Coordinates of C-alpha atoms (C1' of nucleotides) in Angstrom, one line a residue:
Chain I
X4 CA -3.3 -19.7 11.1
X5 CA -5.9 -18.3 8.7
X6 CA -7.0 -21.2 6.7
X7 CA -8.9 -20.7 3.4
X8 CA -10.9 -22.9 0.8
X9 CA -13.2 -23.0 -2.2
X10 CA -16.9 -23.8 0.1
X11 CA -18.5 -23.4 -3.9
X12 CA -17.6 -24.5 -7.2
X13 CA -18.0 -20.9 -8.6
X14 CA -15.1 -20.2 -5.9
X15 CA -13.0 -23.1 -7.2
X16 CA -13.5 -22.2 -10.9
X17 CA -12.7 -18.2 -10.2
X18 CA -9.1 -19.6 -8.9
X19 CA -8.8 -22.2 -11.5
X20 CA -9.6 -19.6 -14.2
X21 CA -8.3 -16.7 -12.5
X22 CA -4.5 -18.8 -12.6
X23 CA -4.9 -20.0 -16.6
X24 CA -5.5 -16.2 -17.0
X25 CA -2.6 -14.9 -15.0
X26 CA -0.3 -17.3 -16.7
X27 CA -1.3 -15.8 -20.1
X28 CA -0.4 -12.3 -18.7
X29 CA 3.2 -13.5 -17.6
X30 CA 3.8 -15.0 -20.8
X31 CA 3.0 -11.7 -22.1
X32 CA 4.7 -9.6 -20.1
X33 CA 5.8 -6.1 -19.9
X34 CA 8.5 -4.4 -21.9
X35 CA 11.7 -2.7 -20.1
X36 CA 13.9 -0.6 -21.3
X37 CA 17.5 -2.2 -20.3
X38 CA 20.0 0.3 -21.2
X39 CA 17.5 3.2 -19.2
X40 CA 18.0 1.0 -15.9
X41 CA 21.5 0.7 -16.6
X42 CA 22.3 4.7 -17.2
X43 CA 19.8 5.3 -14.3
X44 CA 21.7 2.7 -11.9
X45 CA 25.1 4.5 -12.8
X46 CA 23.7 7.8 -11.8
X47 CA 21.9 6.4 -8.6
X48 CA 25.3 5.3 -7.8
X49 CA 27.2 8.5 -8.3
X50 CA 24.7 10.4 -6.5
X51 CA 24.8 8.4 -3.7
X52 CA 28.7 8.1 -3.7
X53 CA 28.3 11.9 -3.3
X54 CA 26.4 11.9 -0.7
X55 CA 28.4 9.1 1.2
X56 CA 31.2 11.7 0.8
X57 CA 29.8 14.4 2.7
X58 CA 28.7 12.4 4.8
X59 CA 32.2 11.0 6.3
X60 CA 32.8 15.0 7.6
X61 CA 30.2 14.8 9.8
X62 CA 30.4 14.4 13.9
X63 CA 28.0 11.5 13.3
X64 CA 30.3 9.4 11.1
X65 CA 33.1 10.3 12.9
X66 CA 31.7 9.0 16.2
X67 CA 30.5 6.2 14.3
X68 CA 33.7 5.2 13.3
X69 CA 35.2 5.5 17.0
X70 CA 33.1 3.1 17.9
X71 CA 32.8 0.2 15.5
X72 CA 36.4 1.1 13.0
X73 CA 36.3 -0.6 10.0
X74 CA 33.4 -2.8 10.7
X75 CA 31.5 0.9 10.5
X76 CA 28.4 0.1 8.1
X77 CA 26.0 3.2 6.9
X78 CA 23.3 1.0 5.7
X79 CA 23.1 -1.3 9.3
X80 CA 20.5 0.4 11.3
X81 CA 21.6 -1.6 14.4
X82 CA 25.2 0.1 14.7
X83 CA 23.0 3.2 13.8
X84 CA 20.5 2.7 16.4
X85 CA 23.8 2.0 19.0
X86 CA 25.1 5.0 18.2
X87 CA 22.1 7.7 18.2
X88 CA 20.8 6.0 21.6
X89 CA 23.9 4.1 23.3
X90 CA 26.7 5.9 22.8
X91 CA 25.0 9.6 21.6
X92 CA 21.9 9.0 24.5
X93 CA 19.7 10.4 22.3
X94 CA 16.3 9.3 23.9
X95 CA 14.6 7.6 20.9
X96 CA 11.3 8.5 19.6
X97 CA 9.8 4.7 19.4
X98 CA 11.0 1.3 19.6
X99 CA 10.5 -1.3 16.8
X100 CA 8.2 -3.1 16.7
X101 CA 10.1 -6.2 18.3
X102 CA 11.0 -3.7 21.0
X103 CA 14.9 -4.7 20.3
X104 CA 15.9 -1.2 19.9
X105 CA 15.0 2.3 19.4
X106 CA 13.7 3.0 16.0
X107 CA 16.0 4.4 13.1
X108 CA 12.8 4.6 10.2
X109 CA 12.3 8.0 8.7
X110 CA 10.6 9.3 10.9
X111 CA 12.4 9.1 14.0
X112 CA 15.4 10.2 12.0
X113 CA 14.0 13.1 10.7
X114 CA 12.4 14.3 13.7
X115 CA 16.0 14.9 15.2
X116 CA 17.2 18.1 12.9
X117 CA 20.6 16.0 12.8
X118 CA 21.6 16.8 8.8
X119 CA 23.6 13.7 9.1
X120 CA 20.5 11.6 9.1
X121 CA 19.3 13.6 6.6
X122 CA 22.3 12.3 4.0
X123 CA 21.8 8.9 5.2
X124 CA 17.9 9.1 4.3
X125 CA 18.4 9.8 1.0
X126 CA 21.2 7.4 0.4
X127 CA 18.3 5.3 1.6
X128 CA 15.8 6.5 -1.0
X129 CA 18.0 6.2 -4.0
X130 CA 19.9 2.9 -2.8
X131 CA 16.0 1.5 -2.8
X132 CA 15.4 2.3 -6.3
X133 CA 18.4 1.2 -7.6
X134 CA 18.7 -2.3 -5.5
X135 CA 14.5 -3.1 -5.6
X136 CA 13.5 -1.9 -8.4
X137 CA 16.4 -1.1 -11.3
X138 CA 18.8 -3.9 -10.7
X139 CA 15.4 -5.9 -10.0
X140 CA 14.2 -5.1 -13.9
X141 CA 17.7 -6.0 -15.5
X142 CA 18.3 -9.1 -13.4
X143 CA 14.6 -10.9 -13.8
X144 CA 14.2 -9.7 -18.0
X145 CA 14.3 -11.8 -20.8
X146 CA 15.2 -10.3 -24.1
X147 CA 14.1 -7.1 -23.2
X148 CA 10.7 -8.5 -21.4
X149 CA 9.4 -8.9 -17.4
X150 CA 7.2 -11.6 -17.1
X151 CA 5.9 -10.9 -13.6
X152 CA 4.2 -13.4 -11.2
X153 CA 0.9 -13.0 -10.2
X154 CA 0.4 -15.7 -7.3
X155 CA -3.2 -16.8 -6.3
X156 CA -2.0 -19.2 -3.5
X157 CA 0.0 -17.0 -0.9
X158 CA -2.2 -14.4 0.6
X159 CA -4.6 -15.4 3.7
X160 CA -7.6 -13.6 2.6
X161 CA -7.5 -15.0 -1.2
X162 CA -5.8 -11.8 -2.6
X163 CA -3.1 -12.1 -5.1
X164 CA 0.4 -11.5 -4.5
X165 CA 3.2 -10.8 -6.9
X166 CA 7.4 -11.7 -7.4
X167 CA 10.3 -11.7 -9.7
X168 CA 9.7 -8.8 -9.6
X169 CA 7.0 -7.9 -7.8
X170 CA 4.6 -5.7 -9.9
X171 CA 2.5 -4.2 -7.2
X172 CA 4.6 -2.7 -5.1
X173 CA 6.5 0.0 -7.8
X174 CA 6.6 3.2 -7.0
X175 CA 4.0 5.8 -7.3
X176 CA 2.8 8.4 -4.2
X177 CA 6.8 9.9 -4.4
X178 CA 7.0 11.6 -7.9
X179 CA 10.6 11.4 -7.4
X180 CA 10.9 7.7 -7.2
X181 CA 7.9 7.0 -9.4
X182 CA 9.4 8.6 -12.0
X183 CA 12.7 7.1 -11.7
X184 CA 10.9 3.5 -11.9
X185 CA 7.9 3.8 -14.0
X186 CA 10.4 5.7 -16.6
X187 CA 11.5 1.9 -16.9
X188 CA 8.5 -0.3 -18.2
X189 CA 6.1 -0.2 -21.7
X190 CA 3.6 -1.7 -23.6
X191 CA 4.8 -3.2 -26.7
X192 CA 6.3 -0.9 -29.6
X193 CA 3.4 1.1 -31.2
X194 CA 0.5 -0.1 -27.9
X195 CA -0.3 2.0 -25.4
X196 CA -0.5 1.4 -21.4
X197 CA -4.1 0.9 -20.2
X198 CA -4.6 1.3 -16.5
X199 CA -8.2 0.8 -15.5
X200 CA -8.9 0.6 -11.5
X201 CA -12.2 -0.2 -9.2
X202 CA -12.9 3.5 -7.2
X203 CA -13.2 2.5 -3.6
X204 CA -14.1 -1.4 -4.3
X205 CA -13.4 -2.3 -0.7
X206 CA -15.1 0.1 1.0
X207 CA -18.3 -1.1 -1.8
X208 CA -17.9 -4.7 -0.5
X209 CA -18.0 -3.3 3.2
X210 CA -21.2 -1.3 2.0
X211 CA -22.1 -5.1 0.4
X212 CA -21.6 -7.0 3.8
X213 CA -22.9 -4.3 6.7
X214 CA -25.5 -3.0 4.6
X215 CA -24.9 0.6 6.2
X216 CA -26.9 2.5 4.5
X217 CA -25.1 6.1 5.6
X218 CA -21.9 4.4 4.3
X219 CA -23.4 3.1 1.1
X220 CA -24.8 6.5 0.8
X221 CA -21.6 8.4 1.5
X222 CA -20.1 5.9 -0.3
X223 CA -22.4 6.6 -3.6
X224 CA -23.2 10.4 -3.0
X225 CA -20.9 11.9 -0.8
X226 CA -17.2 12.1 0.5
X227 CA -16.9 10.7 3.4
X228 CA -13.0 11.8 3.8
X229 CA -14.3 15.3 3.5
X230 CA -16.9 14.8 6.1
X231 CA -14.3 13.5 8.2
X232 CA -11.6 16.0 7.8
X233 CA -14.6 18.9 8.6
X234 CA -14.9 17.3 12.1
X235 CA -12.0 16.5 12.8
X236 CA -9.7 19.6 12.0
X237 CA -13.1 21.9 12.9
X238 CA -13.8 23.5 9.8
X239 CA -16.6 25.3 8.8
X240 CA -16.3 24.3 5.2
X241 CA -13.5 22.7 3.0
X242 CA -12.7 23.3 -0.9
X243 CA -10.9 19.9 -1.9
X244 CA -9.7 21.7 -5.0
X245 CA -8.0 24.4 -3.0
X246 CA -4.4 23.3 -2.7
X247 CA -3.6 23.6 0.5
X248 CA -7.0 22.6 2.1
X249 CA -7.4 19.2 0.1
X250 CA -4.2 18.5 2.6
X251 CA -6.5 18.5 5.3
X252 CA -9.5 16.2 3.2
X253 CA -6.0 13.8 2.6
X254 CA -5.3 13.6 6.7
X255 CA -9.2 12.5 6.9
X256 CA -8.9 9.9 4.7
X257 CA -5.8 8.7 5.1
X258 CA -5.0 9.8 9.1
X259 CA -8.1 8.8 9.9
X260 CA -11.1 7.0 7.7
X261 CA -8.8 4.5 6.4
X262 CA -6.7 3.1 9.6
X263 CA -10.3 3.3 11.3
X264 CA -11.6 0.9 8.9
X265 CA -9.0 -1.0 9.4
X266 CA -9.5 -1.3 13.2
X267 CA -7.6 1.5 14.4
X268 CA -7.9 3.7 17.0
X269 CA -7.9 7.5 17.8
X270 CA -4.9 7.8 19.7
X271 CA -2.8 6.4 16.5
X272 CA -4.3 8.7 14.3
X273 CA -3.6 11.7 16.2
X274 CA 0.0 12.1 15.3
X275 CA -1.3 11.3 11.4
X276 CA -3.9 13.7 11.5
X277 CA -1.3 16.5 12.6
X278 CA 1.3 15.4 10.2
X279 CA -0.9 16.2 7.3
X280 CA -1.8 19.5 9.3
X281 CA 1.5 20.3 9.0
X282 CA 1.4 20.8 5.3
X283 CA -1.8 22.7 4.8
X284 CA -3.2 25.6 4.9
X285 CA -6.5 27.3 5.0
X286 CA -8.1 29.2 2.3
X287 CA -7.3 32.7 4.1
X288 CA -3.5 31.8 4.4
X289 CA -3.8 30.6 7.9
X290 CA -1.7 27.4 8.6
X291 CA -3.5 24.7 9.6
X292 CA -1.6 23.8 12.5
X293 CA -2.4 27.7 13.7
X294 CA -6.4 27.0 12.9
X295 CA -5.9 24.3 15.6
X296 CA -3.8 26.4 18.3
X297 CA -6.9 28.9 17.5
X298 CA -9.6 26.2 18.4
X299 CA -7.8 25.3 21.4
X300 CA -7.2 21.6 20.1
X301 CA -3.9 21.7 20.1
X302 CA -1.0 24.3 22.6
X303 CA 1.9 25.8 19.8
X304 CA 5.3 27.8 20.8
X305 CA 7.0 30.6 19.6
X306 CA 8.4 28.3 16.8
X307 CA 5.4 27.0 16.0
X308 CA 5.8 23.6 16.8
X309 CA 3.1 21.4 18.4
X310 CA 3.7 21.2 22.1
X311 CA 0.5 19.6 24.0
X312 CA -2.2 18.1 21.9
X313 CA -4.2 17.0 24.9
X314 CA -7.5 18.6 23.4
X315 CA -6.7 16.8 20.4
X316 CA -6.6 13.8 21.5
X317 CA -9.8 14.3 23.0
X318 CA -11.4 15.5 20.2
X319 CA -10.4 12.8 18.2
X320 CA -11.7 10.7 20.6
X321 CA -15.4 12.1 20.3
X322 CA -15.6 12.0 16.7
X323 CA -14.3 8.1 16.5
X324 CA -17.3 6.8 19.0
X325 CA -19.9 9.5 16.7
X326 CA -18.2 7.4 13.6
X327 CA -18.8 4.1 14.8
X328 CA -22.0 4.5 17.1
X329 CA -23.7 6.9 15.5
X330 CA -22.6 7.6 12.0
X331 CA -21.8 4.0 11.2
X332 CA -23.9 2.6 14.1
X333 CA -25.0 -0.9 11.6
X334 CA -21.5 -1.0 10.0
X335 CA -20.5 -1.4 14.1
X336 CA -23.1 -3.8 14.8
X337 CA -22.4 -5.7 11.6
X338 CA -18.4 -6.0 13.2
X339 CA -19.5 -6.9 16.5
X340 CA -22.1 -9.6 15.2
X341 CA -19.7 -11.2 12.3
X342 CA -16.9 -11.4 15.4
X343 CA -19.5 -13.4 18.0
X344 CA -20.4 -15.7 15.2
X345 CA -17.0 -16.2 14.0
X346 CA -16.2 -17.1 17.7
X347 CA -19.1 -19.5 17.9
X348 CA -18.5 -21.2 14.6
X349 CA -14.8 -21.2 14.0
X350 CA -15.1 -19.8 10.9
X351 CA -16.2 -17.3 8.3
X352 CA -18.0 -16.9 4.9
X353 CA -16.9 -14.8 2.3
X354 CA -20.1 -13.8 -0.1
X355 CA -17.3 -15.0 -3.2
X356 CA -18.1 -18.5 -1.7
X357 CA -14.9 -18.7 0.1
X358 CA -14.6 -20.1 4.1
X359 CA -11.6 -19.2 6.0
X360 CA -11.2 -21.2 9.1
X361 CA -8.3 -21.4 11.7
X362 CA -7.3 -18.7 14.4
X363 CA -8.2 -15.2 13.2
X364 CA -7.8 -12.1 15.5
X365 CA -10.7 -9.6 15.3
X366 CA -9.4 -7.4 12.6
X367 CA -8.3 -10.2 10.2
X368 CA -11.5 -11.5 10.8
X369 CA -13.6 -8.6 9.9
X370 CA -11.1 -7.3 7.0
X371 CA -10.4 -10.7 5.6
X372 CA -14.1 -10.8 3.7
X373 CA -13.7 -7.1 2.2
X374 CA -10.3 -7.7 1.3
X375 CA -11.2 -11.1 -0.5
X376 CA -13.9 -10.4 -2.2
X377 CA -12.8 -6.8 -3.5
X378 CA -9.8 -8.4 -5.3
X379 CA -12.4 -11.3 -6.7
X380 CA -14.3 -8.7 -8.5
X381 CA -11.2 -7.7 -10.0
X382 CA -9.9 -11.6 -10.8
X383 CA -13.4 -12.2 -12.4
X384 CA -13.1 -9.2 -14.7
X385 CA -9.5 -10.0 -15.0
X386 CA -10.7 -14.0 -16.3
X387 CA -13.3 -12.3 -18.7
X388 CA -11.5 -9.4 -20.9
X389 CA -9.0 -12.5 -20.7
X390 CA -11.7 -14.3 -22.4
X391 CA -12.1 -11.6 -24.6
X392 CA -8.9 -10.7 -25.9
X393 CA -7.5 -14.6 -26.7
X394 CA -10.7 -16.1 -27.8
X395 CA -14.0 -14.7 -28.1
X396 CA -12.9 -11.6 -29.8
X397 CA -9.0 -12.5 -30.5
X398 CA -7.7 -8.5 -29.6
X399 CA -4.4 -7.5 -30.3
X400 CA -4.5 -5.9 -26.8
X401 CA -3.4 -7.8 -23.9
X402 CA -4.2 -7.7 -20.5
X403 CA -0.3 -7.8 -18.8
X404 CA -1.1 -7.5 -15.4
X405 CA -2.5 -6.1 -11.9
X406 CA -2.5 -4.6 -8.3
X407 CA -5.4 -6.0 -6.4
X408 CA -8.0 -3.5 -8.1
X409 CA -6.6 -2.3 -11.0
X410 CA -5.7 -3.9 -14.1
X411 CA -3.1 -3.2 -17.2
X412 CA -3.6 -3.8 -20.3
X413 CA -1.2 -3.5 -23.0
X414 CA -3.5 -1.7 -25.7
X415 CA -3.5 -1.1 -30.0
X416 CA -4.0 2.3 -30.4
X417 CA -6.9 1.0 -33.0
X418 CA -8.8 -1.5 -30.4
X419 CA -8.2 1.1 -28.1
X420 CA -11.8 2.3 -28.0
X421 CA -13.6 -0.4 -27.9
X422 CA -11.0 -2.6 -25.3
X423 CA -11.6 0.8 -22.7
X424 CA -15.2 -0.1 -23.3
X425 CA -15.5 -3.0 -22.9
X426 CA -13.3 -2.9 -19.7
X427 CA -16.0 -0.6 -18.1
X428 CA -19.0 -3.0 -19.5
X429 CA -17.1 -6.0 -18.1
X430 CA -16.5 -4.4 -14.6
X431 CA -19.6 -2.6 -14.3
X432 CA -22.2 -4.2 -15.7
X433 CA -21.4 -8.1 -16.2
X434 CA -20.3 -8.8 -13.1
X435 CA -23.2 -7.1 -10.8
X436 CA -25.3 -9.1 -13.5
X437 CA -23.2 -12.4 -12.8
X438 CA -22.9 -12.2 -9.2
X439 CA -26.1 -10.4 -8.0
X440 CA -25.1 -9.9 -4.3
X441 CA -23.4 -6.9 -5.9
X442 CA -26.2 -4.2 -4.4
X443 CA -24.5 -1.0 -4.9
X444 CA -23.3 0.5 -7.8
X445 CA -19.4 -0.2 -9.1
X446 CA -17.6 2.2 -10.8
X447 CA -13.8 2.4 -12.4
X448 CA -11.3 5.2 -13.4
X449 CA -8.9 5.0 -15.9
X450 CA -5.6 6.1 -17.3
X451 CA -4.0 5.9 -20.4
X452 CA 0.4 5.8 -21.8
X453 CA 0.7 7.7 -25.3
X454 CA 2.2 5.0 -27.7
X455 CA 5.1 4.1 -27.1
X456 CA 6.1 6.7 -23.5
X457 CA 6.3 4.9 -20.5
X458 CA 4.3 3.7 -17.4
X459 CA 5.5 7.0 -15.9
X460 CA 3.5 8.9 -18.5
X461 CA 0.3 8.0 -17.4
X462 CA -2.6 10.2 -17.9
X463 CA -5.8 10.4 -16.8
X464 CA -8.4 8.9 -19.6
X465 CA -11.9 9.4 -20.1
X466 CA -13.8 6.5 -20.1
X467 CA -16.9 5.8 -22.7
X468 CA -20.4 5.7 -21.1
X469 CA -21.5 2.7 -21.7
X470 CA -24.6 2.6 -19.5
Chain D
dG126 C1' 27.8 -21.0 4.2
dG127 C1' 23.0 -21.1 4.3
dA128 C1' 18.5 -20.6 7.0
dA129 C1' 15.9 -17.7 9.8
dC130 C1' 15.3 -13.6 11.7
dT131 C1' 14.9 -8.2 12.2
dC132 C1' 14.3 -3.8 10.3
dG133 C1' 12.8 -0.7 7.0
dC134 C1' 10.0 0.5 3.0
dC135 C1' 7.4 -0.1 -1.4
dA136 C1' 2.3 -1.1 -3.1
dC137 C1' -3.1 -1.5 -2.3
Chain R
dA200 C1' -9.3 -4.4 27.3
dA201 C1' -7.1 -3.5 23.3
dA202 C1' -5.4 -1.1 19.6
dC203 C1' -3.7 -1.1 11.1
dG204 C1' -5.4 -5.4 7.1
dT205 C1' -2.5 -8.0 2.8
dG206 C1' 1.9 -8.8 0.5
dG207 C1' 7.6 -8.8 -1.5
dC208 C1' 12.2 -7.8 -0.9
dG209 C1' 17.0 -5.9 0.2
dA210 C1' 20.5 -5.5 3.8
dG211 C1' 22.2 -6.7 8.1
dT212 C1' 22.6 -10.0 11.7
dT213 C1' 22.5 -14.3 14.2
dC214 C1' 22.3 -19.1 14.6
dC215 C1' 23.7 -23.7 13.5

DNA sequence: GGAACTCGCCAC
DNA sequence: AAACGTGGCGAGTTCC
């Protein structure tokens, strides 16, 4: 076990501060709209009534209920998993990850064209909304309030976590669902939502620690994802503001750039890298999946779908030892040397003045200092617009909470000006100048609630220069 | 009847 | 040779 403690007094005061100010943002807490969750939690539940109905008529349920009677349970993916692969002999896709049984997640479901398994995905979807989040909201307010935990003494690598409810998980990649949650929580009557997040903070801290410099160039200058996504799919060019080709900078980035860093390897990111293929298309109209077939990396039939991917595989292959050994060649030398003196030692240092000792296995050990010390810069700007707002400058505004590297602030329309500001002084300026291991340049984005609309209204907001 | 586990899925 | 990091949480299941 991953064991981790203050080595400096800076590192005990950022915890001891950083808890004093998350217990001010509790107290504060977020505004929910009660009687929205509970018209939104009747409608889940017709909707998924409906499609419970339909599906009792199918051959699925039918067999399903030969088999196990009344004990017949949609939501148990064990009977489900019995019936697709026992009973059905449908050879399953993957195992879990105990190896217990063959999978039944969304994608092995979906990959099996039985509409049955379609209904009981979205029953899925909606019965998660309404049971995590929704029922979540009503059951943990207080006179129309959240108050959120923000825990500083759970995660291993000296992140926060967050409960009752949990505010940084909500949400937000499916529209569908983000909507349906986000639609839920405000900042007070007449105050606007301030979202202000750190632009690529851990890859900056990994820039900090390997001292790369093609990856604190890329980092500062270019786009790495786009880079990627070039070499990967073989492109001669790609327009990230074409719709269908930023797809393919997407399946770089997250098929490929971030599970490498991570630790990775090719042959996982293959079937990610072909998923987002999947969706996009070329600037001429040609799939992308097609722009493969035609650069021989990957065999298609008549249907189109993807039957060898061999070449691929191969390819893929090629461009992860060029991203490690020579693209990132000191970003791979950094790993290998921070794992032999781990080894040797027993323990590691994070530049936050943190030591985590105990059994680590290679990726912990190498993701545990980016991870840590990307939230810290985010807990010491959290502690000082704290500072700010309840005593050096008393604001109106409060800061209400945040996920990892983004922070919320529950904003007067008339402070709003100088808080957004002051948000991008604090985060970009004071704390390079406070902790001056800081040798790259940080850099947030922001996005801003009208008065009085809800999280789910967020816009993009343009932040004063203040340098 | 509760603790501990598995599985799936939400976030960064 | 080995192979995605950190969490929370609901539902189902198994064990005691």
């Amino acid at each position: 076990m991953l064991q981790t403690k203050a080595l400096t007094k800076d590192a005990y005061q950022l915890m001891h501060d950083g808890i004093l100010a998350f217990g001010r943002a509790e107290r504060q807490g977020i505004r929910v709209d009660v009687e929205y969750c509970e018209r939104k939690k009747a409608h889940l539940t017709r909707k998924i009534e409906r499609v419970t109905k339909q599906l009792q008529n199918t051959k699925l349920l039918k067999l399903w209920n030969k088999i196990y009677g009344v004990k017949t349970n949609i939501s148990s993916n064990h009977q489900l998993s019995r019936v697709l692969y026992k009973t059905m002999k449908i050879k399953p896709f993957k195992s879990t990850a105990s190896g217990n049984q063959g999978a039944t997640d969304e994608e092995s479901l979906s990959m099996l064209g039985i509409p049955a398994l379609d209904q009981i995905l979205e029953i899925r979807k909606l019965t998660k909304v309404r049971d995590t989040y929704l029922d979540a909201f009503v059951r943990e307010q207080v006179d129309g309030t959240l108050h959120p935990f923000f825990n500083l003494h759970i995660p291993r690598t000296f992140r926060s976590s967050s409960s009752n409810p949990n505010f940084q998980n909500i949400p937000a990649r499916d529209k569908q669902a983000m909507m349906m949650c986000r639609q839920a929580l405000y900042a007070r009557e007449g105050h606007h939502w301030l979202a202000v997040d750190y632009s690529g903070v851990e890859v900056r801290m990994a820039c900090i620690y390997t001292q790369d410099q093609k990856l604190i160039y890329d980092t500062v200058h270019g786009d790495m994802h786009l880079d990627m996504a070039v070499e990967l799919y073989k492109l001669d060019s790609l327009d990230k503001n074409h719709s269908g080709e930023k797809n393919l900078r997407q399946g770089g980035k997250n098929g490929f750039v971030f599970p490498e860093f991570y630790g990775d390897y090719y042959g996982n990111c293959v079937p990610n890298l072909l998923k987002w293929a999947r969706i996009a298309t070329l600037k001429d109209g040609t799939p992308a999946l097609v722009h493969l077939s035609d650069k021989g990396l990957v065999k298609l039939d008549k249907k189109g779908k993807v039957t060898n991917t061999d070449k691929f595989l191969k390819h893929v292959e090629k461009v992860e030892d060029d991203f490690w050994n020579v693209r990132y060649r000191t970003y791979s030398k950094w790993k290998k040397s921070w794992w032999s003196k781990y080894q040797k030692r027993g323990y590691i240092d994070m530049l936050t003045g943190f030591r985590c000792s105990g059994v680590m296995t290679k990726n912990e050990c190498i993701n545990t200092p980016f991870q840590g010390s990307a939230f810290h810069c985010l807990l010491w700007a959290f502690i000082r617009i704290d500072e700010l707002a309840y005593e050096e400058e008393k604001w109106d505004s409060k800061p209400i909470g945040q996920i990892h590297d983004e922070i919320s602030i529950d904003t007067h329309p008339e402070e709003l000006e100088h808080v957004a500001e002051t948000v991008q002084r604090v985060t970009c300026i004071e704390l390079p100048e406070a902790w001056n291991w800081i040798d790259v340049p940080l850099e947030v984005e922001a996005d801003l609630c009208p008065v009085n609309q809800p999280w789910a209204s967020k816009q993009f907001y343009e932040l004063p220069e203040v340098c």
